[in-house]
């Protein structure tokens, strides 16, 4: 506090007690003094300031002492209450004064000026790519090296692209397999990345070679299903494309993804938009084919669906099936990631547990 302010305060506190309104203000004065003193203690940063504080407030001629002396001016009825309050304040200020002294000694007191710029800084925690993002990028990189172009499409998709033009009319039983989130009668959250086949072919003539990574949605949730998951779709159409090309391409992919020793097999299957269709299995990466829980003791793991594009699909995009042929495939990123890293619960990917995520 400034010199003049102290003087004013001393002057004020020695105003004769025959002014009754001043006396009534005694309680407020004590509280105001406490407030000011505590605030001042908070800003003290060295022992010199602390000593000055002691003399000013707690010393023999200090402000608190002179307030206590003035208690004598009160009437006997008024005295006990004001006295108690003043003593409480004195105890509180004394304790805080001592604590501040201890803090200064141990170096934990506020120091505005003492900044040690030579201390090492605190390292901010470094983030990393989500395992799903990492695997997705790895898959895309493999196909980009083979000459595929990456295309992306809408998550909220027309029924037409998600089902209709993929040879799945409204009453098609295959729709049941993909528990769909409907936005309206004709709009869905896409259940697969396959609609990008149609969108791509609509926009260009062959040759076509694209992959389309992204989120897909199904009403499903357990240890191997989440309502949102990721797929990568692949499509190649040109003159004279055969099932042999499909096998060669997917074999090259599996060998790069899981190692060149990995055996794979093509198993006949059905998808409405490919004919013939095949599911691709790889030798179980956990037991190497001996049989274990992960592969349900079959020795094989299913990793993707594929096939030759059904001529019916070409009709929707105005491609002549007599001239062009092609193949398509679709794979689930979560599934591939689980197999690659030996993860047995898909939900782990989306719990945001840093201990899990840090391992990748
Ligand atoms: N869209 C299929 C699914 O989600 C996967 C799929 C199978 C994609 C065969 C294809 C394909 O392109 O040819 O189950």
mmCIF file of C-alpha atoms and ligand atoms in Angstrom:
data_model
loop_
_atom_site.group_PDB
_atom_site.id
_atom_site.type_symbol
_atom_site.label_atom_id
_atom_site.label_comp_id
_atom_site.label_asym_id
_atom_site.label_seq_id
_atom_site.Cartn_x
_atom_site.Cartn_y
_atom_site.Cartn_z
ATOM 1 C CA UNK A 1 0.000 0.000 0.000
ATOM 2 C CA UNK A 2 1.188 3.512 -0.762
ATOM 3 C CA UNK A 3 2.614 5.695 2.005
ATOM 4 C CA UNK A 4 -0.227 8.228 1.821
ATOM 5 C CA UNK A 5 -2.801 5.481 2.068
ATOM 6 C CA UNK A 6 -1.250 4.151 5.255
ATOM 7 C CA UNK A 7 -1.269 7.637 6.724
ATOM 8 C CA UNK A 8 -4.898 8.041 5.840
ATOM 9 C CA UNK A 9 -5.646 4.690 7.409
ATOM 10 C CA UNK A 10 -3.812 5.511 10.634
ATOM 11 C CA UNK A 11 -5.598 8.762 10.764
ATOM 12 C CA UNK A 12 -8.924 7.076 10.208
ATOM 13 C CA UNK A 13 -8.293 4.396 12.803
ATOM 14 C CA UNK A 14 -7.447 6.958 15.452
ATOM 15 C CA UNK A 15 -10.616 8.960 15.000
ATOM 16 C CA UNK A 16 -12.002 9.480 18.517
ATOM 17 C CA UNK A 17 -14.578 6.945 19.588
ATOM 18 C CA UNK A 18 -17.139 9.525 20.476
ATOM 19 C CA UNK A 19 -18.225 9.301 16.841
ATOM 20 C CA UNK A 20 -20.700 6.448 17.216
ATOM 21 C CA UNK A 21 -21.135 5.727 13.485
ATOM 22 C CA UNK A 22 -17.415 5.086 13.196
ATOM 23 C CA UNK A 23 -17.651 2.659 16.095
ATOM 24 C CA UNK A 24 -20.413 0.736 14.409
ATOM 25 C CA UNK A 25 -18.116 0.361 11.474
ATOM 26 C CA UNK A 26 -15.541 -1.472 13.576
ATOM 27 C CA UNK A 27 -16.658 -4.905 12.400
ATOM 28 C CA UNK A 28 -16.508 -3.890 8.741
ATOM 29 C CA UNK A 29 -13.121 -2.353 9.325
ATOM 30 C CA UNK A 30 -11.743 -5.582 10.737
ATOM 31 C CA UNK A 31 -13.062 -7.599 7.827
ATOM 32 C CA UNK A 32 -11.821 -5.115 5.243
ATOM 33 C CA UNK A 33 -8.404 -5.155 6.845
ATOM 34 C CA UNK A 34 -8.330 -8.934 6.715
ATOM 35 C CA UNK A 35 -9.295 -8.995 3.060
ATOM 36 C CA UNK A 36 -6.647 -6.492 2.105
ATOM 37 C CA UNK A 37 -3.953 -8.199 4.157
ATOM 38 C CA UNK A 38 -4.678 -11.615 2.660
ATOM 39 C CA UNK A 39 -4.582 -10.237 -0.858
ATOM 40 C CA UNK A 40 -1.280 -8.602 -0.123
ATOM 41 C CA UNK A 41 0.189 -11.803 1.297
ATOM 42 C CA UNK A 42 -0.742 -13.550 -1.955
ATOM 43 C CA UNK A 43 1.370 -11.219 -4.018
ATOM 44 C CA UNK A 44 4.440 -11.318 -1.819
ATOM 45 C CA UNK A 45 7.467 -12.743 -3.590
ATOM 46 C CA UNK A 46 10.411 -12.244 -1.227
ATOM 47 C CA UNK A 47 11.350 -11.961 2.443
ATOM 48 C CA UNK A 48 11.806 -8.167 2.359
ATOM 49 C CA UNK A 49 8.207 -7.715 1.272
ATOM 50 C CA UNK A 50 7.110 -10.248 3.853
ATOM 51 C CA UNK A 51 8.867 -8.366 6.670
ATOM 52 C CA UNK A 52 7.329 -5.108 5.515
ATOM 53 C CA UNK A 53 3.949 -6.839 5.670
ATOM 54 C CA UNK A 54 4.619 -8.026 9.215
ATOM 55 C CA UNK A 55 5.522 -4.551 10.448
ATOM 56 C CA UNK A 56 2.549 -2.988 8.692
ATOM 57 C CA UNK A 57 -0.127 -5.391 9.863
ATOM 58 C CA UNK A 58 1.068 -7.562 12.719
ATOM 59 C CA UNK A 59 3.768 -5.392 14.339
ATOM 60 C CA UNK A 60 3.419 -3.571 17.656
ATOM 61 C CA UNK A 61 2.371 -0.436 15.877
ATOM 62 C CA UNK A 62 0.724 -2.336 13.071
ATOM 63 C CA UNK A 63 -2.791 -1.875 11.761
ATOM 64 C CA UNK A 64 -4.259 -4.925 13.406
ATOM 65 C CA UNK A 65 -2.730 -4.077 16.774
ATOM 66 C CA UNK A 66 -4.152 -0.593 16.713
ATOM 67 C CA UNK A 67 -7.549 -1.957 15.775
ATOM 68 C CA UNK A 68 -7.390 -4.295 18.755
ATOM 69 C CA UNK A 69 -6.476 -1.386 21.002
ATOM 70 C CA UNK A 70 -9.539 0.469 19.870
ATOM 71 C CA UNK A 71 -11.812 -2.327 21.089
ATOM 72 C CA UNK A 72 -11.637 -0.561 24.463
ATOM 73 C CA UNK A 73 -13.646 2.255 22.992
ATOM 74 C CA UNK A 74 -16.638 -0.006 22.433
ATOM 75 C CA UNK A 75 -19.431 -0.481 24.956
ATOM 76 C CA UNK A 76 -19.224 -3.665 27.103
ATOM 77 C CA UNK A 77 -22.063 -5.195 25.045
ATOM 78 C CA UNK A 78 -20.334 -4.565 21.762
ATOM 79 C CA UNK A 79 -16.892 -5.638 22.880
ATOM 80 C CA UNK A 80 -17.077 -9.482 22.991
ATOM 81 C CA UNK A 81 -18.278 -9.917 19.401
ATOM 82 C CA UNK A 82 -15.811 -7.457 17.893
ATOM 83 C CA UNK A 83 -13.038 -8.896 20.092
ATOM 84 C CA UNK A 84 -13.691 -12.432 18.924
ATOM 85 C CA UNK A 85 -13.701 -11.362 15.326
ATOM 86 C CA UNK A 86 -10.487 -9.392 15.676
ATOM 87 C CA UNK A 87 -8.730 -12.350 17.334
ATOM 88 C CA UNK A 88 -9.920 -14.714 14.633
ATOM 89 C CA UNK A 89 -8.548 -12.396 11.967
ATOM 90 C CA UNK A 90 -5.273 -12.079 13.840
ATOM 91 C CA UNK A 91 -4.900 -15.869 14.026
ATOM 92 C CA UNK A 92 -5.754 -16.284 10.351
ATOM 93 C CA UNK A 93 -3.344 -13.573 9.223
ATOM 94 C CA UNK A 94 -0.568 -14.887 11.436
ATOM 95 C CA UNK A 95 -0.986 -18.400 10.082
ATOM 96 C CA UNK A 96 -1.024 -17.254 6.467
ATOM 97 C CA UNK A 97 1.986 -15.030 7.181
ATOM 98 C CA UNK A 98 3.913 -18.049 8.489
ATOM 99 C CA UNK A 99 2.859 -20.221 5.562
ATOM 100 C CA UNK A 100 4.032 -17.580 3.128
ATOM 101 C CA UNK A 101 7.378 -17.523 4.882
ATOM 102 C CA UNK A 102 7.668 -21.295 4.566
ATOM 103 C CA UNK A 103 6.737 -21.180 0.906
ATOM 104 C CA UNK A 104 9.399 -18.574 0.256
ATOM 105 C CA UNK A 105 11.938 -20.793 2.001
ATOM 106 C CA UNK A 106 11.024 -23.846 -0.040
ATOM 107 C CA UNK A 107 10.925 -21.886 -3.294
ATOM 108 C CA UNK A 108 7.279 -22.640 -4.135
ATOM 109 C CA UNK A 109 6.045 -19.083 -3.668
ATOM 110 C CA UNK A 110 4.904 -17.072 -6.658
ATOM 111 C CA UNK A 111 7.872 -15.606 -8.411
ATOM 112 C CA UNK A 112 7.082 -13.201 -11.177
ATOM 113 C CA UNK A 113 10.652 -12.394 -12.005
ATOM 114 C CA UNK A 114 12.546 -15.581 -11.292
ATOM 115 C CA UNK A 115 12.043 -17.605 -14.469
ATOM 116 C CA UNK A 116 14.763 -20.143 -15.079
ATOM 117 C CA UNK A 117 14.974 -20.318 -18.843
ATOM 118 C CA UNK A 118 17.656 -23.009 -18.679
ATOM 119 C CA UNK A 119 15.232 -25.608 -17.258
ATOM 120 C CA UNK A 120 14.181 -28.264 -19.794
ATOM 121 C CA UNK A 121 10.664 -27.697 -21.159
ATOM 122 C CA UNK A 122 7.724 -30.009 -20.632
ATOM 123 C CA UNK A 123 7.260 -32.276 -23.641
ATOM 124 C CA UNK A 124 3.741 -32.117 -25.088
ATOM 125 C CA UNK A 125 2.248 -35.590 -25.563
ATOM 126 C CA UNK A 126 2.630 -36.611 -29.196
ATOM 127 C CA UNK A 127 -0.398 -38.024 -31.000
ATOM 128 C CA UNK A 128 -0.253 -40.783 -33.576
ATOM 129 C CA UNK A 129 -2.392 -42.157 -36.377
ATOM 130 C CA UNK A 130 -5.244 -44.427 -35.320
ATOM 131 C CA UNK A 131 -4.477 -48.091 -36.144
ATOM 132 C CA UNK A 132 -7.433 -48.141 -38.555
ATOM 133 C CA UNK A 133 -6.026 -45.108 -40.381
ATOM 134 C CA UNK A 134 -2.611 -46.759 -40.535
ATOM 135 C CA UNK A 135 -3.938 -49.994 -42.024
ATOM 136 C CA UNK A 136 -6.215 -48.088 -44.407
ATOM 137 C CA UNK A 137 -3.252 -46.065 -45.656
ATOM 138 C CA UNK A 138 -1.173 -49.214 -46.036
ATOM 139 C CA UNK A 139 -3.883 -50.913 -48.133
ATOM 140 C CA UNK A 140 -4.356 -47.833 -50.303
ATOM 141 C CA UNK A 141 -0.600 -47.525 -50.826
ATOM 142 C CA UNK A 142 -0.396 -51.116 -52.106
ATOM 143 C CA UNK A 143 -3.123 -50.525 -54.721
ATOM 144 C CA UNK A 144 -1.836 -47.086 -55.679
ATOM 145 C CA UNK A 145 1.516 -48.742 -56.446
ATOM 146 C CA UNK A 146 -0.401 -51.088 -58.776
ATOM 147 C CA UNK A 147 -1.839 -48.067 -60.604
ATOM 148 C CA UNK A 148 -5.230 -47.661 -58.892
ATOM 149 C CA UNK A 149 -6.688 -44.204 -58.312
ATOM 150 C CA UNK A 150 -8.350 -43.314 -54.980
ATOM 151 C CA UNK A 151 -11.956 -42.048 -55.161
ATOM 152 C CA UNK A 152 -14.200 -41.034 -52.269
ATOM 153 C CA UNK A 153 -17.957 -40.945 -52.002
ATOM 154 C CA UNK A 154 -20.785 -39.824 -49.724
ATOM 155 C CA UNK A 155 -21.559 -41.608 -46.436
ATOM 156 C CA UNK A 156 -25.217 -40.646 -46.782
ATOM 157 C CA UNK A 157 -26.091 -42.415 -49.992
ATOM 158 C CA UNK A 158 -29.054 -42.879 -52.261
ATOM 159 C CA UNK A 159 -30.737 -46.270 -52.077
ATOM 160 C CA UNK A 160 -30.188 -46.349 -55.822
ATOM 161 C CA UNK A 161 -26.361 -46.453 -55.550
ATOM 162 C CA UNK A 162 -26.175 -48.504 -52.372
ATOM 163 C CA UNK A 163 -28.562 -51.237 -53.570
ATOM 164 C CA UNK A 164 -30.577 -50.730 -56.744
ATOM 165 C CA UNK A 165 -27.790 -50.215 -59.279
ATOM 166 C CA UNK A 166 -25.785 -52.975 -57.597
ATOM 167 C CA UNK A 167 -28.405 -55.436 -58.765
ATOM 168 C CA UNK A 168 -30.273 -55.425 -55.428
ATOM 169 C CA UNK A 169 -33.829 -54.271 -56.132
ATOM 170 C CA UNK A 170 -36.108 -53.355 -53.213
ATOM 171 C CA UNK A 171 -37.310 -56.894 -52.489
ATOM 172 C CA UNK A 172 -33.901 -58.553 -52.864
ATOM 173 C CA UNK A 173 -33.154 -60.949 -49.971
ATOM 174 C CA UNK A 174 -29.483 -59.924 -49.912
ATOM 175 C CA UNK A 175 -30.571 -56.562 -48.452
ATOM 176 C CA UNK A 176 -31.406 -58.356 -45.214
ATOM 177 C CA UNK A 177 -27.762 -59.229 -44.661
ATOM 178 C CA UNK A 178 -26.913 -55.560 -44.408
ATOM 179 C CA UNK A 179 -29.039 -54.167 -41.569
ATOM 180 C CA UNK A 180 -29.513 -50.700 -42.915
ATOM 181 C CA UNK A 181 -29.865 -47.286 -41.273
ATOM 182 C CA UNK A 182 -32.528 -45.556 -43.332
ATOM 183 C CA UNK A 183 -32.505 -41.744 -43.500
ATOM 184 C CA UNK A 184 -35.669 -41.808 -45.606
ATOM 185 C CA UNK A 185 -37.263 -44.243 -48.046
ATOM 186 C CA UNK A 186 -34.651 -43.575 -50.690
ATOM 187 C CA UNK A 187 -31.683 -42.403 -48.618
ATOM 188 C CA UNK A 188 -29.486 -44.625 -46.440
ATOM 189 C CA UNK A 189 -26.224 -44.526 -44.519
ATOM 190 C CA UNK A 190 -24.202 -46.567 -46.980
ATOM 191 C CA UNK A 191 -23.824 -50.174 -45.854
ATOM 192 C CA UNK A 192 -20.848 -50.781 -48.135
ATOM 193 C CA UNK A 193 -18.346 -48.858 -50.270
ATOM 194 C CA UNK A 194 -19.579 -50.698 -53.379
ATOM 195 C CA UNK A 195 -21.834 -47.759 -54.489
ATOM 196 C CA UNK A 196 -18.587 -46.089 -55.568
ATOM 197 C CA UNK A 197 -18.328 -48.698 -58.326
ATOM 198 C CA UNK A 198 -21.496 -47.312 -59.881
ATOM 199 C CA UNK A 199 -20.664 -43.652 -59.257
ATOM 200 C CA UNK A 200 -17.223 -44.113 -60.826
ATOM 201 C CA UNK A 201 -18.473 -45.952 -63.914
ATOM 202 C CA UNK A 202 -21.227 -43.361 -64.392
ATOM 203 C CA UNK A 203 -18.564 -40.685 -64.625
ATOM 204 C CA UNK A 204 -16.022 -42.269 -66.953
ATOM 205 C CA UNK A 205 -15.511 -44.796 -69.736
ATOM 206 C CA UNK A 206 -13.131 -47.789 -69.322
ATOM 207 C CA UNK A 207 -10.357 -48.410 -68.563
ATOM 208 C CA UNK A 208 -11.267 -47.960 -64.916
ATOM 209 C CA UNK A 209 -9.080 -48.853 -61.963
ATOM 210 C CA UNK A 210 -10.063 -47.298 -58.667
ATOM 211 C CA UNK A 211 -10.127 -48.034 -54.973
ATOM 212 C CA UNK A 212 -12.506 -46.324 -52.612
ATOM 213 C CA UNK A 213 -11.827 -46.314 -48.870
ATOM 214 C CA UNK A 214 -14.301 -45.028 -46.306
ATOM 215 C CA UNK A 215 -16.807 -45.472 -43.522
ATOM 216 C CA UNK A 216 -19.842 -47.740 -43.796
ATOM 217 C CA UNK A 217 -22.753 -48.273 -41.403
ATOM 218 C CA UNK A 218 -24.850 -51.219 -40.268
ATOM 219 C CA UNK A 219 -27.195 -51.851 -37.365
ATOM 220 C CA UNK A 220 -24.954 -54.332 -35.646
ATOM 221 C CA UNK A 221 -22.789 -54.344 -32.527
ATOM 222 C CA UNK A 222 -20.825 -57.140 -30.798
ATOM 223 C CA UNK A 223 -17.194 -58.316 -30.478
ATOM 224 C CA UNK A 224 -16.803 -58.471 -34.244
ATOM 225 C CA UNK A 225 -19.250 -55.719 -35.330
ATOM 226 C CA UNK A 226 -19.507 -51.971 -34.763
ATOM 227 C CA UNK A 227 -22.324 -49.797 -36.187
ATOM 228 C CA UNK A 228 -19.678 -47.875 -38.131
ATOM 229 C CA UNK A 229 -16.688 -49.552 -39.711
ATOM 230 C CA UNK A 230 -14.383 -49.097 -42.681
ATOM 231 C CA UNK A 231 -14.113 -50.767 -46.054
ATOM 232 C CA UNK A 232 -11.962 -50.424 -49.128
ATOM 233 C CA UNK A 233 -13.663 -51.106 -52.433
ATOM 234 C CA UNK A 234 -11.752 -51.980 -55.593
ATOM 235 C CA UNK A 235 -12.870 -51.945 -59.218
ATOM 236 C CA UNK A 236 -11.063 -52.643 -62.461
ATOM 237 C CA UNK A 237 -12.837 -52.682 -65.841
ATOM 238 C CA UNK A 238 -11.307 -52.867 -69.293
ATOM 239 C CA UNK A 239 -11.347 -55.014 -72.396
ATOM 240 C CA UNK A 240 -10.464 -58.645 -71.789
ATOM 241 C CA UNK A 241 -10.189 -58.621 -68.000
ATOM 242 C CA UNK A 242 -10.412 -62.174 -66.606
ATOM 243 C CA UNK A 243 -10.814 -63.970 -63.308
ATOM 244 C CA UNK A 244 -7.078 -64.684 -63.583
ATOM 245 C CA UNK A 245 -6.427 -60.931 -63.295
ATOM 246 C CA UNK A 246 -8.556 -60.834 -60.167
ATOM 247 C CA UNK A 247 -6.615 -63.715 -58.624
ATOM 248 C CA UNK A 248 -3.250 -62.204 -59.538
ATOM 249 C CA UNK A 249 -4.161 -58.783 -58.171
ATOM 250 C CA UNK A 250 -5.513 -60.055 -54.849
ATOM 251 C CA UNK A 251 -2.613 -62.475 -54.430
ATOM 252 C CA UNK A 252 -0.171 -59.603 -54.896
ATOM 253 C CA UNK A 253 -2.126 -57.587 -52.355
ATOM 254 C CA UNK A 254 -2.201 -60.353 -49.722
ATOM 255 C CA UNK A 255 1.508 -61.031 -50.133
ATOM 256 C CA UNK A 256 2.346 -57.378 -49.532
ATOM 257 C CA UNK A 257 -0.077 -57.037 -46.657
ATOM 258 C CA UNK A 258 0.554 -60.269 -44.757
ATOM 259 C CA UNK A 259 3.922 -61.419 -46.110
ATOM 260 C CA UNK A 260 4.931 -63.221 -49.303
ATOM 261 C CA UNK A 261 4.706 -66.666 -47.657
ATOM 262 C CA UNK A 262 0.990 -66.245 -46.914
ATOM 263 C CA UNK A 263 -1.152 -68.839 -48.669
ATOM 264 C CA UNK A 264 -4.585 -67.863 -49.913
ATOM 265 C CA UNK A 265 -7.595 -69.593 -51.418
ATOM 266 C CA UNK A 266 -10.572 -68.452 -53.475
ATOM 267 C CA UNK A 267 -13.848 -69.913 -52.280
ATOM 268 C CA UNK A 268 -17.041 -69.753 -54.424
ATOM 269 C CA UNK A 269 -19.591 -67.335 -52.980
ATOM 270 C CA UNK A 270 -22.431 -65.068 -53.955
ATOM 271 C CA UNK A 271 -22.824 -61.295 -54.229
ATOM 272 C CA UNK A 272 -25.645 -59.729 -56.254
ATOM 273 C CA UNK A 273 -23.257 -57.446 -58.148
ATOM 274 C CA UNK A 274 -20.609 -60.020 -59.147
ATOM 275 C CA UNK A 275 -20.833 -63.227 -61.137
ATOM 276 C CA UNK A 276 -19.021 -65.450 -60.451
ATOM 277 C CA UNK A 277 -18.195 -64.350 -56.902
ATOM 278 C CA UNK A 278 -15.439 -65.521 -54.600
ATOM 279 C CA UNK A 279 -14.466 -64.992 -51.029
ATOM 280 C CA UNK A 280 -10.765 -64.924 -50.294
ATOM 281 C CA UNK A 281 -9.313 -66.706 -47.280
ATOM 282 C CA UNK A 282 -5.751 -66.574 -46.020
ATOM 283 C CA UNK A 283 -3.892 -69.159 -43.959
ATOM 284 C CA UNK A 284 -4.530 -68.278 -40.319
ATOM 285 C CA UNK A 285 -1.890 -65.771 -39.261
ATOM 286 C CA UNK A 286 -2.132 -66.887 -35.620
ATOM 287 C CA UNK A 287 -1.790 -70.699 -35.859
ATOM 288 C CA UNK A 288 -0.379 -70.922 -39.415
ATOM 289 C CA UNK A 289 -3.111 -73.385 -40.358
ATOM 290 C CA UNK A 290 -2.955 -75.747 -37.372
ATOM 291 C CA UNK A 291 -6.346 -74.593 -36.111
ATOM 292 C CA UNK A 292 -7.066 -72.154 -33.292
ATOM 293 C CA UNK A 293 -9.880 -70.057 -31.818
ATOM 294 C CA UNK A 294 -9.290 -67.119 -34.171
ATOM 295 C CA UNK A 295 -9.857 -69.267 -37.259
ATOM 296 C CA UNK A 296 -12.539 -71.419 -35.579
ATOM 297 C CA UNK A 297 -10.134 -74.375 -35.945
ATOM 298 C CA UNK A 298 -10.424 -74.248 -39.754
ATOM 299 C CA UNK A 299 -6.906 -72.983 -40.387
ATOM 300 C CA UNK A 300 -8.283 -70.279 -42.715
ATOM 301 C CA UNK A 301 -9.421 -66.672 -42.253
ATOM 302 C CA UNK A 302 -11.853 -64.954 -44.562
ATOM 303 C CA UNK A 303 -10.544 -61.512 -45.517
ATOM 304 C CA UNK A 304 -12.552 -60.180 -48.462
ATOM 305 C CA UNK A 305 -15.331 -60.578 -51.012
ATOM 306 C CA UNK A 306 -14.755 -60.310 -54.738
ATOM 307 C CA UNK A 307 -15.920 -61.354 -58.172
ATOM 308 C CA UNK A 308 -16.367 -60.471 -61.829
ATOM 309 C CA UNK A 309 -18.691 -57.483 -62.241
ATOM 310 C CA UNK A 310 -22.194 -58.746 -63.056
ATOM 311 C CA UNK A 311 -23.363 -57.685 -66.565
ATOM 312 C CA UNK A 312 -26.557 -56.371 -64.935
ATOM 313 C CA UNK A 313 -24.515 -53.659 -63.189
ATOM 314 C CA UNK A 314 -23.040 -52.519 -66.526
ATOM 315 C CA UNK A 315 -26.541 -51.843 -67.801
ATOM 316 C CA UNK A 316 -27.039 -49.182 -65.118
ATOM 317 C CA UNK A 317 -23.924 -47.292 -66.252
ATOM 318 C CA UNK A 318 -24.181 -47.788 -69.981
ATOM 319 C CA UNK A 319 -21.152 -50.032 -70.408
ATOM 320 C CA UNK A 320 -21.428 -52.740 -73.066
ATOM 321 C CA UNK A 321 -20.852 -56.119 -71.352
ATOM 322 C CA UNK A 322 -20.015 -57.604 -74.755
ATOM 323 C CA UNK A 323 -16.980 -55.331 -74.960
ATOM 324 C CA UNK A 324 -15.908 -54.822 -71.363
ATOM 325 C CA UNK A 325 -15.329 -57.035 -68.379
ATOM 326 C CA UNK A 326 -13.899 -56.391 -64.956
ATOM 327 C CA UNK A 327 -13.569 -57.407 -61.376
ATOM 328 C CA UNK A 328 -14.448 -55.871 -58.041
ATOM 329 C CA UNK A 329 -13.521 -56.572 -54.441
ATOM 330 C CA UNK A 330 -14.354 -55.250 -51.029
ATOM 331 C CA UNK A 331 -12.521 -55.657 -47.743
ATOM 332 C CA UNK A 332 -13.149 -54.632 -44.149
ATOM 333 C CA UNK A 333 -10.362 -52.603 -42.554
ATOM 334 C CA UNK A 334 -11.233 -53.491 -38.973
ATOM 335 C CA UNK A 335 -11.174 -57.173 -39.817
ATOM 336 C CA UNK A 336 -7.817 -56.936 -41.588
ATOM 337 C CA UNK A 337 -6.391 -54.895 -38.680
ATOM 338 C CA UNK A 338 -7.635 -57.437 -36.142
ATOM 339 C CA UNK A 339 -5.997 -60.268 -38.061
ATOM 340 C CA UNK A 340 -2.780 -58.362 -38.610
ATOM 341 C CA UNK A 341 -2.406 -57.402 -34.941
ATOM 342 C CA UNK A 342 -4.153 -60.360 -33.271
ATOM 343 C CA UNK A 343 -6.955 -58.245 -31.732
ATOM 344 C CA UNK A 344 -10.021 -60.204 -30.591
ATOM 345 C CA UNK A 345 -12.476 -57.390 -29.802
ATOM 346 C CA UNK A 346 -13.396 -54.882 -32.529
ATOM 347 C CA UNK A 347 -14.834 -52.442 -29.951
ATOM 348 C CA UNK A 348 -11.275 -51.729 -28.716
ATOM 349 C CA UNK A 349 -10.713 -49.586 -31.814
ATOM 350 C CA UNK A 350 -13.399 -47.139 -30.721
ATOM 351 C CA UNK A 351 -12.998 -46.962 -26.944
ATOM 352 C CA UNK A 352 -10.259 -44.341 -27.213
ATOM 353 C CA UNK A 353 -8.210 -46.088 -24.557
ATOM 354 C CA UNK A 354 -4.788 -44.535 -24.889
ATOM 355 C CA UNK A 355 -3.108 -47.716 -23.543
ATOM 356 C CA UNK A 356 -4.522 -49.655 -26.489
ATOM 357 C CA UNK A 357 -3.884 -46.983 -29.124
ATOM 358 C CA UNK A 358 -0.297 -46.379 -27.993
ATOM 359 C CA UNK A 359 0.726 -49.867 -29.120
ATOM 360 C CA UNK A 360 0.537 -49.096 -32.828
HETATM 361 N N1 LIG B 1 -19.798 -54.947 -50.466
HETATM 362 C C1 LIG B 1 -19.604 -56.289 -49.959
HETATM 363 C C2 LIG B 1 -19.972 -56.313 -48.475
HETATM 364 O O1 LIG B 1 -19.969 -55.307 -47.858
HETATM 365 C C3 LIG B 1 -18.194 -56.728 -50.161
HETATM 366 C C4 LIG B 1 -17.899 -56.984 -51.595
HETATM 367 C C5 LIG B 1 -18.034 -58.265 -52.104
HETATM 368 C C6 LIG B 1 -17.475 -55.981 -52.416
HETATM 369 C C7 LIG B 1 -17.781 -58.528 -53.405
HETATM 370 C C8 LIG B 1 -17.225 -56.237 -53.771
HETATM 371 C C9 LIG B 1 -17.373 -57.530 -54.231
HETATM 372 O O2 LIG B 1 -16.817 -55.302 -54.611
HETATM 373 O O3 LIG B 1 -17.077 -57.794 -55.544
HETATM 374 O O4 LIG B 1 -20.222 -57.356 -47.961
#
